[in-house]
Amino acid sequence: SQTIHQWPATLVQPVGSPLSLECTVEGTSNPNLYWYRQAAGRGLQLLFYSVGIGQISSEVPQNLSASRPQDRQFILSSKKLLLSDSGFYLCAWDESLGSTGELFFGEGSRLTVL
Amino acid sequence: AQSVTQLDSQVPVFEEAPVELRCNYSSSVSVYLFWYVQYPNQGLQLLLKYLSGSTLVKGINGFEAEFNKSQTSFHLRKPSVHISDTAEYFCAVSDYLQRGAGNMLTFGGGTRLMVKP
């Protein structure tokens, strides 16, 4: 069966520091991969998605970036965090072929920027 | 392009009472429909989905939803809620034409269900 892992689960970082959140999927090949963010009291905001290695689509311009160095690995990064980057970050995947659009989510990473 | 509207941002309800969480969508093409649940500090978990066939869909934890094409709605219901149902609920729609292109799913803004004793 397929599984998705995200880490770290929680992170407290000072303003201006770098960020790296990692996500890996097991049990499937060539998935589509996604990064979402939930700010406090708000809905889901799609940040990035990827349909293959090295292919990244950005939905919202900001100081975050994403990379997909391997088929089942998706990384969210920042060189300098802002206070507004605080939130709950969710990685997700779906099938690239025959998908209904159903997304499978990781457990999330809570980032607090101080 | 499709959009999803969840009409209620918060729904307070007493334990063992029935509940309905409303969801309306707009799309120019046929769609698949989903309800997800998110418990505090966790990822989203699929409750149920409508792909085709019967318009009444049953999901986990006693929830069900009915697809109404003429009203473009997919409301979620449960006849008797428990304290443990307290969570955020998201309605989502995906577009047939985006299959394989990534980014198929559009989410509503979420509804916070608060079950009180």
Coordinates of C-alpha atoms in Angstrom, one line a residue:
Chain A
S1 CA 0.0 0.0 0.0
Q2 CA 1.0 3.6 -0.5
T3 CA 2.2 5.8 2.3
I4 CA 3.3 9.4 2.6
H5 CA 5.7 10.8 5.1
Q6 CA 6.4 14.4 6.1
W7 CA 9.1 15.8 8.4
P8 CA 9.7 17.5 10.6
A9 CA 6.2 17.5 12.3
T10 CA 6.9 20.8 14.1
L11 CA 9.4 23.5 13.6
V12 CA 10.1 26.8 15.3
Q13 CA 12.4 29.1 13.3
P14 CA 13.5 32.7 13.7
V15 CA 12.7 35.3 11.0
G16 CA 15.4 35.3 8.3
S17 CA 16.4 31.7 8.8
P18 CA 16.3 29.0 6.1
L19 CA 13.6 26.3 5.8
S20 CA 13.5 22.8 4.5
L21 CA 10.5 20.5 4.7
E22 CA 10.6 17.1 3.2
C23 CA 8.0 14.7 1.9
T24 CA 8.4 11.2 0.5
V25 CA 5.8 8.8 -1.0
E26 CA 6.2 5.0 -0.9
G27 CA 4.4 2.3 -2.8
T28 CA 3.7 4.2 -6.1
S29 CA 5.6 5.4 -9.1
N30 CA 5.6 8.8 -10.8
P31 CA 3.0 10.4 -8.6
N32 CA 1.8 14.0 -8.9
L33 CA 3.1 15.8 -5.7
Y34 CA 1.7 18.9 -4.0
W35 CA 2.5 21.3 -1.2
Y36 CA -0.4 23.1 0.5
R37 CA -0.4 25.7 3.3
Q38 CA -3.0 26.4 5.9
A39 CA -2.6 29.7 7.7
A40 CA -4.4 30.1 11.1
G41 CA -8.2 30.1 10.6
R42 CA -7.9 29.9 6.8
G43 CA -8.5 27.2 4.2
L44 CA -6.1 25.3 2.0
Q45 CA -3.8 27.2 -0.3
L46 CA -2.0 25.3 -3.0
L47 CA 1.7 26.4 -3.2
F48 CA 3.4 24.1 -5.6
Y49 CA 2.7 20.9 -7.6
S50 CA 4.9 18.6 -9.6
V51 CA 4.0 16.1 -12.4
G52 CA 7.5 14.7 -12.6
I53 CA 11.2 15.0 -11.6
G54 CA 12.4 18.5 -11.9
Q55 CA 9.0 19.8 -13.0
I56 CA 7.6 22.4 -10.6
S57 CA 4.5 24.6 -11.0
S58 CA 4.1 27.5 -8.7
E59 CA 0.6 28.7 -7.8
V60 CA 1.5 31.6 -5.6
P61 CA 4.5 34.0 -5.9
Q62 CA 6.3 34.2 -2.6
N63 CA 9.7 33.5 -1.0
L64 CA 9.2 29.8 -0.9
S65 CA 10.5 27.3 -3.5
A66 CA 10.0 23.6 -4.2
S67 CA 12.2 20.9 -5.7
R68 CA 11.7 17.3 -6.8
P69 CA 15.1 15.7 -6.9
Q70 CA 13.7 12.2 -7.0
D71 CA 10.5 10.6 -8.3
R72 CA 8.9 10.3 -4.9
Q73 CA 10.6 13.1 -3.0
F74 CA 9.3 16.7 -2.7
I75 CA 11.0 19.4 -0.8
L76 CA 9.7 22.8 0.3
S77 CA 12.4 25.4 1.0
S78 CA 13.0 29.0 1.8
K79 CA 16.3 31.0 2.0
K80 CA 14.9 33.5 4.5
L81 CA 11.7 33.0 6.4
L82 CA 9.1 35.7 7.0
L83 CA 6.6 35.9 9.9
S84 CA 3.9 35.4 7.3
D85 CA 5.3 31.9 6.5
S86 CA 4.0 30.5 9.7
G87 CA 1.3 27.9 9.1
F88 CA 0.5 24.2 8.7
Y89 CA 2.1 22.7 5.6
L90 CA 0.7 19.7 4.0
C91 CA 2.2 17.4 1.3
A92 CA -0.1 15.3 -0.8
W93 CA 0.0 13.0 -3.8
D94 CA -2.2 11.6 -6.5
E95 CA -1.9 9.2 -9.4
S96 CA -0.6 10.6 -12.6
L97 CA -2.5 8.2 -14.7
G98 CA -6.2 7.4 -14.3
S99 CA -6.5 9.7 -11.4
T100 CA -9.9 10.9 -10.2
G101 CA -8.2 13.8 -8.5
E102 CA -8.4 12.2 -5.1
L103 CA -5.5 13.5 -3.0
F104 CA -3.7 11.5 -0.3
F105 CA -2.3 13.8 2.4
G106 CA 0.7 13.5 4.8
E107 CA 0.3 14.3 8.5
G108 CA 1.5 17.9 8.1
S109 CA 4.3 20.1 9.4
R110 CA 3.6 23.0 11.7
L111 CA 5.9 25.9 11.2
T112 CA 6.1 28.8 13.6
V113 CA 8.3 31.8 12.6
L114 CA 9.2 34.1 15.5
Chain B
A1 CA -12.5 26.5 -14.2
Q2 CA -14.4 25.2 -11.2
S3 CA -15.1 26.7 -7.8
V4 CA -16.4 25.4 -4.5
T5 CA -18.4 27.3 -1.9
Q6 CA -19.0 26.0 1.6
L7 CA -21.7 28.3 2.8
D8 CA -21.0 27.9 6.6
S9 CA -17.6 28.6 8.1
Q10 CA -18.7 27.2 11.5
V11 CA -21.5 24.8 12.5
P12 CA -22.2 24.4 16.2
V13 CA -24.4 21.4 17.1
F14 CA -25.3 19.4 20.2
E15 CA -24.2 15.8 20.5
E16 CA -26.6 13.3 19.0
A17 CA -28.3 15.9 16.8
P18 CA -28.3 15.7 13.0
V19 CA -26.0 17.9 11.0
E20 CA -25.8 19.0 7.4
L21 CA -22.7 20.7 6.0
R22 CA -23.4 22.5 2.7
C23 CA -21.3 22.5 -0.4
N24 CA -22.1 24.1 -3.8
Y25 CA -19.8 24.0 -6.8
S26 CA -19.6 25.5 -10.2
S27 CA -18.1 23.9 -13.2
S28 CA -18.7 23.8 -17.0
V29 CA -17.9 20.1 -17.2
S30 CA -18.7 16.9 -15.3
V31 CA -16.8 16.5 -12.1
Y32 CA -15.8 14.2 -9.3
L33 CA -16.8 15.3 -5.8
F34 CA -15.1 14.7 -2.4
W35 CA -15.4 15.4 1.2
Y36 CA -12.4 15.4 3.5
V37 CA -12.1 15.7 7.3
Q38 CA -9.2 17.2 9.2
Y39 CA -8.8 16.7 12.9
P40 CA -6.6 19.2 14.8
N41 CA -3.0 19.1 13.8
Q42 CA -3.5 16.3 11.3
G43 CA -3.6 15.9 7.5
L44 CA -6.8 15.6 5.5
Q45 CA -8.5 12.2 5.4
L46 CA -11.0 11.2 2.8
L47 CA -14.6 10.8 4.1
L48 CA -16.3 9.9 0.9
K49 CA -16.4 10.5 -2.8
Y50 CA -18.8 10.6 -5.8
L51 CA -17.4 9.4 -9.1
S52 CA -20.5 8.1 -10.8
G53 CA -23.6 6.0 -10.2
S54 CA -25.9 6.4 -7.2
T55 CA -26.1 10.0 -6.2
L56 CA -26.3 9.0 -2.5
V57 CA -22.8 8.2 -1.3
K58 CA -21.9 6.6 2.1
G59 CA -18.6 7.3 3.7
I60 CA -16.7 6.5 6.9
N61 CA -17.9 7.4 10.4
G62 CA -21.6 7.3 9.5
F63 CA -21.4 10.3 7.1
E64 CA -23.2 10.4 3.7
A65 CA -23.6 12.9 1.0
E66 CA -26.0 13.4 -1.9
F67 CA -24.9 14.7 -5.3
N68 CA -27.6 17.0 -6.9
K69 CA -26.6 17.9 -10.4
S70 CA -29.4 20.3 -11.0
Q71 CA -28.5 22.3 -7.9
T72 CA -24.8 21.7 -8.3
S73 CA -24.6 20.7 -4.6
F74 CA -22.9 17.9 -2.6
H75 CA -24.1 18.4 1.0
L76 CA -22.7 16.2 3.7
R77 CA -25.0 14.8 6.4
K78 CA -24.9 12.7 9.5
P79 CA -28.1 11.7 11.5
S80 CA -26.5 11.8 14.9
V81 CA -23.1 13.4 15.6
H82 CA -20.6 12.5 18.4
I83 CA -18.1 14.7 20.2
S84 CA -15.4 13.0 18.2
D85 CA -16.8 14.4 14.9
T86 CA -15.5 17.9 15.9
A87 CA -13.2 18.7 13.1
E88 CA -12.8 20.8 9.9
Y89 CA -14.6 19.5 6.8
F90 CA -13.6 20.3 3.3
C91 CA -15.6 19.8 0.1
A92 CA -13.6 19.5 -3.1
V93 CA -14.2 19.0 -6.8
S94 CA -12.0 17.8 -9.6
D95 CA -12.3 18.4 -13.3
Y96 CA -12.4 15.5 -15.8
L97 CA -10.5 17.6 -18.4
Q98 CA -7.5 18.1 -16.1
R99 CA -6.8 14.4 -15.8
G100 CA -3.1 13.7 -15.9
A101 CA -2.2 17.4 -15.9
G102 CA -1.9 17.7 -12.1
N103 CA -3.7 20.2 -10.0
M104 CA -7.1 18.7 -10.6
L105 CA -8.7 19.3 -7.2
T106 CA -10.3 22.6 -6.0
F107 CA -11.2 22.9 -2.3
G108 CA -13.9 24.9 -0.6
G109 CA -12.9 27.1 2.3
G110 CA -13.8 24.6 4.9
T111 CA -16.5 24.2 7.6
R112 CA -15.6 23.8 11.3
L113 CA -18.0 21.4 12.9
M114 CA -18.2 22.0 16.7
V115 CA -20.1 19.3 18.6
K116 CA -21.1 20.3 22.1
P117 CA -22.1 17.9 24.9

